[in-house]
XYZ file of C-alpha atoms in Angstrom:
187
model
C 95.474 77.133 74.534
C 94.415 76.153 71.041
C 90.873 75.077 70.332
C 92.011 71.597 69.418
C 93.849 71.191 72.743
C 90.879 72.587 74.607
C 88.564 70.098 72.908
C 90.855 67.169 73.831
C 90.977 68.342 77.415
C 87.204 68.675 77.543
C 86.798 65.164 76.080
C 89.100 63.784 78.763
C 87.218 65.541 81.514
C 83.925 64.260 80.069
C 85.280 60.696 80.001
C 86.728 60.728 83.539
C 84.242 63.076 85.294
C 81.015 62.962 83.283
C 78.891 64.457 86.102
C 80.607 67.849 85.836
C 79.033 70.739 83.938
C 81.590 72.230 81.462
C 81.847 75.564 79.630
C 84.425 77.565 77.754
C 85.131 81.066 79.051
C 87.663 83.294 77.320
C 89.597 80.404 75.812
C 89.702 78.398 79.069
C 87.815 75.320 80.186
C 85.697 75.821 83.304
C 84.074 72.907 85.115
C 81.500 73.127 87.860
C 81.124 70.763 90.762
C 79.254 70.528 94.049
C 81.129 71.792 97.171
C 81.256 68.285 98.728
C 82.869 66.937 95.525
C 85.670 69.486 95.299
C 88.414 67.417 96.851
C 87.660 64.275 94.892
C 87.327 66.183 91.621
C 90.612 67.997 92.075
C 92.353 64.799 93.194
C 91.180 63.065 90.052
C 92.419 65.931 87.930
C 95.791 65.853 89.642
C 96.268 62.077 89.492
C 94.763 61.186 86.125
C 97.638 60.823 83.639
C 95.475 62.262 80.847
C 94.919 65.516 82.713
C 98.066 65.701 84.896
C 97.156 68.897 86.764
C 100.022 68.636 89.243
C 100.370 72.373 89.876
C 97.886 74.270 92.009
C 97.924 77.948 90.992
C 95.270 79.668 93.015
C 91.968 79.484 94.829
C 89.862 82.570 95.331
C 86.213 83.619 95.458
C 83.898 85.960 93.687
C 80.957 87.543 95.410
C 77.590 87.992 93.716
C 75.377 89.418 96.511
C 72.034 88.956 94.667
C 72.433 85.228 93.924
C 70.938 82.513 96.097
C 74.454 81.098 96.580
C 76.428 84.345 96.461
C 79.989 82.979 96.337
C 81.814 81.282 93.482
C 84.888 79.531 94.727
C 87.403 79.273 91.863
C 90.320 76.817 91.737
C 92.944 77.202 88.996
C 95.196 74.299 88.045
C 98.001 73.929 85.567
C 99.520 70.893 83.894
C 103.095 71.916 83.151
C 103.741 68.713 81.323
C 100.729 69.054 78.964
C 100.520 72.882 79.057
C 96.819 72.775 80.073
C 94.984 75.119 82.386
C 91.607 74.546 83.898
C 89.263 76.299 86.349
C 87.077 74.396 88.743
C 84.233 76.339 90.272
C 81.708 75.679 92.970
C 78.880 77.694 94.398
C 78.406 78.244 98.129
C 76.662 80.504 100.597
C 77.692 81.411 104.118
C 76.196 78.263 105.658
C 78.071 75.859 103.385
C 81.690 75.087 104.188
C 84.030 74.269 101.346
C 86.380 71.342 102.160
C 90.019 72.229 102.385
C 92.349 71.082 99.632
C 95.499 71.387 101.733
C 95.849 67.576 101.832
C 96.264 67.740 98.028
C 98.381 70.907 97.776
C 100.006 72.534 100.822
C 100.194 75.805 98.893
C 96.406 76.130 99.230
C 96.872 76.895 102.938
C 97.501 80.638 102.502
C 94.828 81.103 99.789
C 92.122 79.374 101.848
C 92.902 81.468 104.883
C 92.745 84.604 102.758
C 89.434 83.486 101.289
C 88.054 82.953 104.756
C 89.303 86.290 106.011
C 88.275 88.435 103.022
C 84.961 86.763 102.064
C 83.897 84.926 105.222
C 83.719 81.577 103.393
C 84.168 78.696 105.826
C 86.729 76.058 104.967
C 86.154 72.672 106.630
C 89.187 70.616 107.560
C 91.636 73.438 107.262
C 94.562 72.972 109.725
C 94.890 76.620 110.782
C 92.037 78.924 109.885
C 93.193 82.203 111.472
C 93.214 85.721 110.204
C 96.216 86.692 108.165
C 95.891 90.300 107.058
C 93.483 92.047 109.420
C 93.348 92.702 113.149
C 91.744 90.030 115.283
C 88.959 92.422 116.349
C 88.271 93.531 112.762
C 84.545 93.069 111.987
C 83.458 92.272 108.448
C 84.817 90.833 105.203
C 86.402 93.505 102.993
C 86.189 91.735 99.614
C 82.434 91.297 99.742
C 80.721 93.696 97.437
C 78.305 94.795 100.138
C 81.120 95.637 102.556
C 80.989 99.241 103.753
C 84.087 100.838 102.246
C 84.733 103.313 105.047
C 84.119 100.911 107.913
C 82.572 101.938 111.215
C 85.807 103.088 112.944
C 89.040 104.786 112.082
C 92.395 104.819 113.776
C 94.408 108.014 113.842
C 97.190 109.659 115.807
C 95.848 112.442 118.020
C 98.399 115.205 118.584
C 96.676 116.566 121.674
C 96.441 113.153 123.385
C 99.834 112.014 122.017
C 98.465 108.554 121.250
C 96.535 106.577 118.618
C 92.732 106.910 119.074
C 89.929 104.816 117.682
C 86.730 106.625 116.971
C 83.667 106.378 114.730
C 84.155 107.572 111.118
C 82.932 111.054 110.591
C 82.808 112.005 106.895
C 82.033 115.683 107.123
C 82.507 116.811 103.528
C 81.446 120.536 103.566
C 84.069 121.694 106.065
C 86.795 119.266 105.000
C 88.749 118.973 108.178
C 92.066 117.332 107.439
C 94.671 116.096 109.849
C 97.696 118.330 110.339
C 98.055 121.546 108.455
C 97.636 120.132 104.939
C 94.895 122.559 104.078
C 92.951 125.413 105.544
C 89.658 125.004 103.692
C 87.526 125.836 106.680
C 84.251 127.405 105.661
């Protein structure tokens, strides 16, 4: 987006939503709002003819473990008619639920469920907040930066028992015991 277009978009946002903090990041306009104002802000951006952000692209989160509010929830919108893009961000912690935007865009359903499952961010008013990608008994949120990469358990097929077994992870590096006969590096 050209600088001139970006300035016009920022002026429009300033005129319609003056309470929002604005910044330019890598040639894109980013606006910040409070979690409880997300739905109204996005609705205004969708319905205002000067902004015309009819297309919801994505919602995701970024985890900054050392911050007071460690999650940035990032909404990305596109105006196909005006060829504008914008990012709307809000800051939350685990105790703050972000309101669902599925009443505005049904496509947000999958992304909000994924955000809940991978980051543990609560979404209030979501119609079906179930896990999508992981087992129901999976403990933890894999996209948090403080998530233990190996996890506490592993699943593997045991030849002697002829079944899948679940056991604590054992990362014995010096002897390097691999499954099957892939290597014989026993010390």
